[in-house]
């Protein structure tokens, strides 16, 4: 009996790890209720009453319109995740449009909950991602890069730091699918140098092996 119980627990554990991303839906749909209207907080979004669901809950207009790239990075991400399209709740997928000014950059960032697959519609992009820390401390993180043209597709594995840079002289844009209804994003520079409250100066100077004035300068860029 004990052996059977142990085997059952192991099977359940393995099944849980296999499906460690967004859970599969248990009904046709679970349209998300807006956070400010929810009575409880759950891991994800609670479901709207199916009798109140309409076609508009599964609809998002406007991805044909370019995003405003008039910013320091020269890029604009237009997300379509569960916060913009409530019908995505429990479906484990979302979408973004990314626009780039000439020499615009979508800076190094990571999606903690999703793999991203990107297709170039217009322009020429230099893209890449960096692997996680190798088991051998003497081996460096590996960088994979590629120059992409219209029609090219590239995938960024879940959780890995990646970027896209417009190396062309014209506007560029892409569409990308992500394997989560709410993939999340951590922009590395903003998170490290622009957190609130800021990360302790001694921590950053030791981590980056630079003078404190360098860290202060970098933190000042994100105030």
PDB file of C-alpha atoms in Angstrom:
ATOM      1  CA  UNK A   1       0.000   0.000   0.000  1.00  0.00           C
ATOM      2  CA  UNK A   2       2.796   2.416   0.948  1.00  0.00           C
ATOM      3  CA  UNK A   3       4.648   1.594  -2.284  1.00  0.00           C
ATOM      4  CA  UNK A   4       1.519   2.272  -4.361  1.00  0.00           C
ATOM      5  CA  UNK A   5       0.981   5.575  -2.557  1.00  0.00           C
ATOM      6  CA  UNK A   6       4.591   6.587  -3.187  1.00  0.00           C
ATOM      7  CA  UNK A   7       4.292   5.683  -6.882  1.00  0.00           C
ATOM      8  CA  UNK A   8       1.061   7.714  -7.129  1.00  0.00           C
ATOM      9  CA  UNK A   9       2.722  10.729  -5.531  1.00  0.00           C
ATOM     10  CA  UNK A  10       5.687  10.469  -7.913  1.00  0.00           C
ATOM     11  CA  UNK A  11       3.387  10.232 -10.955  1.00  0.00           C
ATOM     12  CA  UNK A  12       1.388  13.263  -9.804  1.00  0.00           C
ATOM     13  CA  UNK A  13       4.620  15.189  -9.155  1.00  0.00           C
ATOM     14  CA  UNK A  14       6.009  14.371 -12.589  1.00  0.00           C
ATOM     15  CA  UNK A  15       2.710  15.347 -14.202  1.00  0.00           C
ATOM     16  CA  UNK A  16       2.753  18.661 -12.344  1.00  0.00           C
ATOM     17  CA  UNK A  17       6.303  19.461 -13.457  1.00  0.00           C
ATOM     18  CA  UNK A  18       5.457  18.528 -17.035  1.00  0.00           C
ATOM     19  CA  UNK A  19       2.636  21.081 -17.053  1.00  0.00           C
ATOM     20  CA  UNK A  20       4.395  23.788 -15.041  1.00  0.00           C
ATOM     21  CA  UNK A  21       3.310  26.602 -17.369  1.00  0.00           C
ATOM     22  CA  UNK A  22      -0.202  28.051 -17.718  1.00  0.00           C
ATOM     23  CA  UNK A  23      -2.787  25.432 -16.677  1.00  0.00           C
ATOM     24  CA  UNK A  24      -5.126  23.918 -19.241  1.00  0.00           C
ATOM     25  CA  UNK A  25      -8.709  25.232 -19.181  1.00  0.00           C
ATOM     26  CA  UNK A  26     -11.400  23.063 -17.628  1.00  0.00           C
ATOM     27  CA  UNK A  27     -14.182  24.592 -19.720  1.00  0.00           C
ATOM     28  CA  UNK A  28     -14.624  26.134 -23.191  1.00  0.00           C
ATOM     29  CA  UNK A  29     -13.513  29.544 -21.923  1.00  0.00           C
ATOM     30  CA  UNK A  30     -12.971  31.557 -18.752  1.00  0.00           C
ATOM     31  CA  UNK A  31     -13.215  35.233 -19.695  1.00  0.00           C
ATOM     32  CA  UNK A  32     -11.239  37.250 -17.157  1.00  0.00           C
ATOM     33  CA  UNK A  33     -12.881  39.657 -14.752  1.00  0.00           C
ATOM     34  CA  UNK A  34     -10.996  42.958 -14.423  1.00  0.00           C
ATOM     35  CA  UNK A  35      -8.766  43.075 -11.346  1.00  0.00           C
ATOM     36  CA  UNK A  36     -10.577  46.077  -9.872  1.00  0.00           C
ATOM     37  CA  UNK A  37     -13.894  44.213 -10.164  1.00  0.00           C
ATOM     38  CA  UNK A  38     -12.660  40.937  -8.675  1.00  0.00           C
ATOM     39  CA  UNK A  39     -13.758  40.063  -5.144  1.00  0.00           C
ATOM     40  CA  UNK A  40     -10.866  37.656  -4.547  1.00  0.00           C
ATOM     41  CA  UNK A  41      -7.270  37.354  -5.703  1.00  0.00           C
ATOM     42  CA  UNK A  42      -6.254  34.126  -7.445  1.00  0.00           C
ATOM     43  CA  UNK A  43      -3.289  32.802  -9.422  1.00  0.00           C
ATOM     44  CA  UNK A  44      -4.435  34.267 -12.723  1.00  0.00           C
ATOM     45  CA  UNK A  45      -7.895  35.750 -13.250  1.00  0.00           C
ATOM     46  CA  UNK A  46     -11.308  34.686 -12.023  1.00  0.00           C
ATOM     47  CA  UNK A  47     -13.978  33.855 -14.595  1.00  0.00           C
ATOM     48  CA  UNK A  48     -16.734  36.111 -15.809  1.00  0.00           C
ATOM     49  CA  UNK A  49     -20.235  34.674 -15.638  1.00  0.00           C
ATOM     50  CA  UNK A  50     -20.571  32.758 -18.957  1.00  0.00           C
ATOM     51  CA  UNK A  51     -24.055  34.234 -19.416  1.00  0.00           C
ATOM     52  CA  UNK A  52     -22.476  37.703 -19.482  1.00  0.00           C
ATOM     53  CA  UNK A  53     -19.762  36.844 -22.047  1.00  0.00           C
ATOM     54  CA  UNK A  54     -19.940  38.454 -25.500  1.00  0.00           C
ATOM     55  CA  UNK A  55     -17.898  38.309 -28.702  1.00  0.00           C
ATOM     56  CA  UNK A  56     -16.093  41.491 -27.628  1.00  0.00           C
ATOM     57  CA  UNK A  57     -14.443  39.533 -24.802  1.00  0.00           C
ATOM     58  CA  UNK A  58     -12.503  37.637 -27.487  1.00  0.00           C
ATOM     59  CA  UNK A  59     -11.722  40.687 -29.658  1.00  0.00           C
ATOM     60  CA  UNK A  60      -8.917  43.279 -29.734  1.00  0.00           C
ATOM     61  CA  UNK A  61      -8.686  45.911 -32.503  1.00  0.00           C
ATOM     62  CA  UNK A  62      -5.815  48.028 -33.749  1.00  0.00           C
ATOM     63  CA  UNK A  63      -2.696  45.917 -34.206  1.00  0.00           C
ATOM     64  CA  UNK A  64      -2.472  47.315 -37.734  1.00  0.00           C
ATOM     65  CA  UNK A  65      -1.526  50.689 -36.213  1.00  0.00           C
ATOM     66  CA  UNK A  66       2.172  51.462 -35.581  1.00  0.00           C
ATOM     67  CA  UNK A  67       3.223  52.087 -31.995  1.00  0.00           C
ATOM     68  CA  UNK A  68       4.803  55.387 -30.956  1.00  0.00           C
ATOM     69  CA  UNK A  69       8.590  54.915 -31.001  1.00  0.00           C
ATOM     70  CA  UNK A  70       9.405  58.478 -29.877  1.00  0.00           C
ATOM     71  CA  UNK A  71      11.298  57.447 -26.753  1.00  0.00           C
ATOM     72  CA  UNK A  72      14.887  56.903 -25.628  1.00  0.00           C
ATOM     73  CA  UNK A  73      14.976  53.293 -26.860  1.00  0.00           C
ATOM     74  CA  UNK A  74      13.185  53.955 -30.143  1.00  0.00           C
ATOM     75  CA  UNK A  75      10.782  51.048 -29.756  1.00  0.00           C
ATOM     76  CA  UNK A  76       7.208  50.390 -28.663  1.00  0.00           C
ATOM     77  CA  UNK A  77       5.653  47.125 -27.521  1.00  0.00           C
ATOM     78  CA  UNK A  78       1.879  46.830 -27.939  1.00  0.00           C
ATOM     79  CA  UNK A  79       0.762  43.851 -25.837  1.00  0.00           C
ATOM     80  CA  UNK A  80      -2.343  41.737 -26.299  1.00  0.00           C
ATOM     81  CA  UNK A  81      -2.410  39.610 -23.180  1.00  0.00           C
ATOM     82  CA  UNK A  82      -5.155  38.756 -20.706  1.00  0.00           C
ATOM     83  CA  UNK A  83      -5.159  42.347 -19.424  1.00  0.00           C
ATOM     84  CA  UNK A  84      -6.142  43.677 -22.858  1.00  0.00           C
ATOM     85  CA  UNK A  85      -8.069  40.642 -24.152  1.00  0.00           C
ATOM     86  CA  UNK A  86      -9.915  38.907 -21.288  1.00  0.00           C
ATOM     87  CA  UNK A  87     -10.893  35.953 -23.477  1.00  0.00           C
ATOM     88  CA  UNK A  88      -7.257  34.795 -23.307  1.00  0.00           C
ATOM     89  CA  UNK A  89      -7.698  33.793 -19.670  1.00  0.00           C
ATOM     90  CA  UNK A  90      -6.622  30.133 -19.122  1.00  0.00           C
ATOM     91  CA  UNK A  91      -5.705  29.701 -22.828  1.00  0.00           C
ATOM     92  CA  UNK A  92      -1.939  29.938 -22.274  1.00  0.00           C
ATOM     93  CA  UNK A  93      -1.153  32.291 -25.146  1.00  0.00           C
ATOM     94  CA  UNK A  94      -0.749  36.002 -25.910  1.00  0.00           C
ATOM     95  CA  UNK A  95       0.573  38.313 -28.603  1.00  0.00           C
ATOM     96  CA  UNK A  96       2.564  41.518 -29.038  1.00  0.00           C
ATOM     97  CA  UNK A  97       3.323  43.919 -31.841  1.00  0.00           C
ATOM     98  CA  UNK A  98       6.722  45.598 -31.573  1.00  0.00           C
ATOM     99  CA  UNK A  99       7.649  48.707 -33.570  1.00  0.00           C
ATOM    100  CA  UNK A 100      11.201  49.997 -33.977  1.00  0.00           C
ATOM    101  CA  UNK A 101      12.415  53.374 -35.186  1.00  0.00           C
ATOM    102  CA  UNK A 102      15.599  53.290 -37.295  1.00  0.00           C
ATOM    103  CA  UNK A 103      18.280  51.921 -34.954  1.00  0.00           C
ATOM    104  CA  UNK A 104      15.612  51.409 -32.311  1.00  0.00           C
ATOM    105  CA  UNK A 105      16.159  48.819 -29.600  1.00  0.00           C
ATOM    106  CA  UNK A 106      13.941  46.524 -27.581  1.00  0.00           C
ATOM    107  CA  UNK A 107      16.502  46.334 -24.752  1.00  0.00           C
ATOM    108  CA  UNK A 108      17.678  43.159 -23.010  1.00  0.00           C
ATOM    109  CA  UNK A 109      14.773  41.684 -21.071  1.00  0.00           C
ATOM    110  CA  UNK A 110      13.233  38.401 -20.061  1.00  0.00           C
ATOM    111  CA  UNK A 111       9.750  36.892 -19.902  1.00  0.00           C
ATOM    112  CA  UNK A 112       9.629  34.850 -16.688  1.00  0.00           C
ATOM    113  CA  UNK A 113       6.592  32.839 -17.747  1.00  0.00           C
ATOM    114  CA  UNK A 114       6.797  32.428 -21.523  1.00  0.00           C
ATOM    115  CA  UNK A 115       8.691  31.365 -24.614  1.00  0.00           C
ATOM    116  CA  UNK A 116       8.471  33.947 -27.407  1.00  0.00           C
ATOM    117  CA  UNK A 117       8.340  33.245 -31.139  1.00  0.00           C
ATOM    118  CA  UNK A 118       8.798  36.318 -33.333  1.00  0.00           C
ATOM    119  CA  UNK A 119       8.166  36.951 -37.037  1.00  0.00           C
ATOM    120  CA  UNK A 120       9.521  40.005 -38.864  1.00  0.00           C
ATOM    121  CA  UNK A 121       6.979  41.844 -41.004  1.00  0.00           C
ATOM    122  CA  UNK A 122       9.069  44.854 -42.030  1.00  0.00           C
ATOM    123  CA  UNK A 123      12.704  45.874 -41.579  1.00  0.00           C
ATOM    124  CA  UNK A 124      15.977  44.242 -40.628  1.00  0.00           C
ATOM    125  CA  UNK A 125      16.608  43.205 -37.020  1.00  0.00           C
ATOM    126  CA  UNK A 126      19.648  41.964 -35.157  1.00  0.00           C
ATOM    127  CA  UNK A 127      18.307  39.692 -32.416  1.00  0.00           C
ATOM    128  CA  UNK A 128      19.751  37.417 -29.791  1.00  0.00           C
ATOM    129  CA  UNK A 129      19.479  35.664 -26.456  1.00  0.00           C
ATOM    130  CA  UNK A 130      21.906  34.583 -23.745  1.00  0.00           C
ATOM    131  CA  UNK A 131      21.881  31.192 -22.056  1.00  0.00           C
ATOM    132  CA  UNK A 132      21.537  30.684 -18.310  1.00  0.00           C
ATOM    133  CA  UNK A 133      24.629  30.199 -16.146  1.00  0.00           C
ATOM    134  CA  UNK A 134      26.506  27.012 -17.163  1.00  0.00           C
ATOM    135  CA  UNK A 135      27.112  24.312 -14.580  1.00  0.00           C
ATOM    136  CA  UNK A 136      30.846  24.809 -15.052  1.00  0.00           C
ATOM    137  CA  UNK A 137      31.783  28.197 -13.495  1.00  0.00           C
ATOM    138  CA  UNK A 138      34.707  28.463 -15.933  1.00  0.00           C
ATOM    139  CA  UNK A 139      32.329  28.480 -18.929  1.00  0.00           C
ATOM    140  CA  UNK A 140      30.676  31.746 -19.923  1.00  0.00           C
ATOM    141  CA  UNK A 141      27.035  32.288 -20.799  1.00  0.00           C
ATOM    142  CA  UNK A 142      26.608  31.716 -24.544  1.00  0.00           C
ATOM    143  CA  UNK A 143      25.138  34.343 -26.855  1.00  0.00           C
ATOM    144  CA  UNK A 144      23.060  33.286 -29.889  1.00  0.00           C
ATOM    145  CA  UNK A 145      22.421  36.010 -32.500  1.00  0.00           C
ATOM    146  CA  UNK A 146      20.897  36.285 -35.952  1.00  0.00           C
ATOM    147  CA  UNK A 147      20.055  39.025 -38.452  1.00  0.00           C
ATOM    148  CA  UNK A 148      16.407  38.737 -39.478  1.00  0.00           C
ATOM    149  CA  UNK A 149      14.585  39.941 -42.568  1.00  0.00           C
ATOM    150  CA  UNK A 150      10.866  40.090 -43.464  1.00  0.00           C
ATOM    151  CA  UNK A 151       9.323  36.644 -43.149  1.00  0.00           C
ATOM    152  CA  UNK A 152      12.046  35.315 -40.854  1.00  0.00           C
ATOM    153  CA  UNK A 153      11.089  33.669 -37.566  1.00  0.00           C
ATOM    154  CA  UNK A 154      13.156  33.408 -34.363  1.00  0.00           C
ATOM    155  CA  UNK A 155      12.370  31.864 -30.989  1.00  0.00           C
ATOM    156  CA  UNK A 156      13.501  33.085 -27.561  1.00  0.00           C
ATOM    157  CA  UNK A 157      13.333  30.317 -24.925  1.00  0.00           C
ATOM    158  CA  UNK A 158      11.365  30.950 -21.752  1.00  0.00           C
ATOM    159  CA  UNK A 159      13.115  33.020 -19.089  1.00  0.00           C
ATOM    160  CA  UNK A 160      16.277  33.793 -21.071  1.00  0.00           C
ATOM    161  CA  UNK A 161      17.552  37.344 -21.585  1.00  0.00           C
ATOM    162  CA  UNK A 162      16.985  38.516 -25.153  1.00  0.00           C
ATOM    163  CA  UNK A 163      16.833  41.654 -27.312  1.00  0.00           C
ATOM    164  CA  UNK A 164      16.020  43.023 -30.760  1.00  0.00           C
ATOM    165  CA  UNK A 165      17.841  45.890 -32.501  1.00  0.00           C
ATOM    166  CA  UNK A 166      16.761  47.561 -35.742  1.00  0.00           C
ATOM    167  CA  UNK A 167      19.934  47.725 -37.837  1.00  0.00           C
ATOM    168  CA  UNK A 168      18.127  49.234 -40.811  1.00  0.00           C
ATOM    169  CA  UNK A 169      17.572  52.846 -41.804  1.00  0.00           C
ATOM    170  CA  UNK A 170      13.791  52.433 -41.953  1.00  0.00           C
ATOM    171  CA  UNK A 171      10.958  51.591 -39.557  1.00  0.00           C
ATOM    172  CA  UNK A 172      10.639  47.932 -38.609  1.00  0.00           C
ATOM    173  CA  UNK A 173       7.911  45.932 -36.937  1.00  0.00           C
ATOM    174  CA  UNK A 174       7.217  42.382 -35.830  1.00  0.00           C
ATOM    175  CA  UNK A 175       4.514  40.230 -34.334  1.00  0.00           C
ATOM    176  CA  UNK A 176       5.387  37.783 -31.573  1.00  0.00           C
ATOM    177  CA  UNK A 177       3.434  35.036 -29.849  1.00  0.00           C
ATOM    178  CA  UNK A 178       4.084  34.114 -26.214  1.00  0.00           C
ATOM    179  CA  UNK A 179       3.231  30.891 -24.430  1.00  0.00           C
ATOM    180  CA  UNK A 180       1.380  32.483 -21.524  1.00  0.00           C
ATOM    181  CA  UNK A 181      -1.732  34.591 -21.088  1.00  0.00           C
ATOM    182  CA  UNK A 182       0.419  36.878 -18.907  1.00  0.00           C
ATOM    183  CA  UNK A 183       4.100  36.337 -19.804  1.00  0.00           C
ATOM    184  CA  UNK A 184       5.478  39.184 -17.705  1.00  0.00           C
ATOM    185  CA  UNK A 185       8.548  41.198 -18.650  1.00  0.00           C
ATOM    186  CA  UNK A 186      11.680  42.200 -16.727  1.00  0.00           C
ATOM    187  CA  UNK A 187      13.780  44.829 -18.496  1.00  0.00           C
ATOM    188  CA  UNK A 188      17.236  44.165 -17.089  1.00  0.00           C
ATOM    189  CA  UNK A 189      18.633  47.696 -16.849  1.00  0.00           C
ATOM    190  CA  UNK A 190      15.397  49.143 -15.438  1.00  0.00           C
ATOM    191  CA  UNK A 191      15.091  46.389 -12.844  1.00  0.00           C
ATOM    192  CA  UNK A 192      18.716  46.588 -11.679  1.00  0.00           C
ATOM    193  CA  UNK A 193      19.269  50.349 -11.786  1.00  0.00           C
ATOM    194  CA  UNK A 194      15.745  51.734 -11.528  1.00  0.00           C
ATOM    195  CA  UNK A 195      14.056  49.692  -8.793  1.00  0.00           C
ATOM    196  CA  UNK A 196      12.087  51.421  -6.031  1.00  0.00           C
ATOM    197  CA  UNK A 197      13.628  51.512  -3.509  1.00  0.00           C
ATOM    198  CA  UNK A 198      17.016  51.274  -5.243  1.00  0.00           C
ATOM    199  CA  UNK A 199      19.259  48.260  -4.766  1.00  0.00           C
ATOM    200  CA  UNK A 200      21.968  48.949  -2.194  1.00  0.00           C
ATOM    201  CA  UNK A 201      24.989  50.693  -3.716  1.00  0.00           C
ATOM    202  CA  UNK A 202      27.438  48.249  -2.123  1.00  0.00           C
ATOM    203  CA  UNK A 203      25.579  45.323  -3.674  1.00  0.00           C
ATOM    204  CA  UNK A 204      25.782  46.778  -7.189  1.00  0.00           C
ATOM    205  CA  UNK A 205      29.382  47.965  -6.989  1.00  0.00           C
ATOM    206  CA  UNK A 206      30.474  44.489  -5.891  1.00  0.00           C
ATOM    207  CA  UNK A 207      28.265  42.726  -8.431  1.00  0.00           C
ATOM    208  CA  UNK A 208      29.481  44.811 -11.382  1.00  0.00           C
ATOM    209  CA  UNK A 209      33.019  45.353 -10.079  1.00  0.00           C
ATOM    210  CA  UNK A 210      32.948  49.100 -10.815  1.00  0.00           C
ATOM    211  CA  UNK A 211      33.334  52.331  -8.884  1.00  0.00           C
ATOM    212  CA  UNK A 212      30.353  53.595  -6.890  1.00  0.00           C
ATOM    213  CA  UNK A 213      30.177  56.710  -9.082  1.00  0.00           C
ATOM    214  CA  UNK A 214      29.499  54.526 -12.111  1.00  0.00           C
ATOM    215  CA  UNK A 215      26.546  52.912 -10.333  1.00  0.00           C
ATOM    216  CA  UNK A 216      25.235  56.303  -9.215  1.00  0.00           C
ATOM    217  CA  UNK A 217      25.417  57.539 -12.805  1.00  0.00           C
ATOM    218  CA  UNK A 218      23.530  54.512 -14.087  1.00  0.00           C
ATOM    219  CA  UNK A 219      20.863  54.777 -11.377  1.00  0.00           C
ATOM    220  CA  UNK A 220      20.372  58.442 -12.274  1.00  0.00           C
ATOM    221  CA  UNK A 221      19.411  57.443 -15.831  1.00  0.00           C
ATOM    222  CA  UNK A 222      16.345  55.581 -14.532  1.00  0.00           C
ATOM    223  CA  UNK A 223      14.925  58.127 -12.059  1.00  0.00           C
TER     224      UNK A 223
END
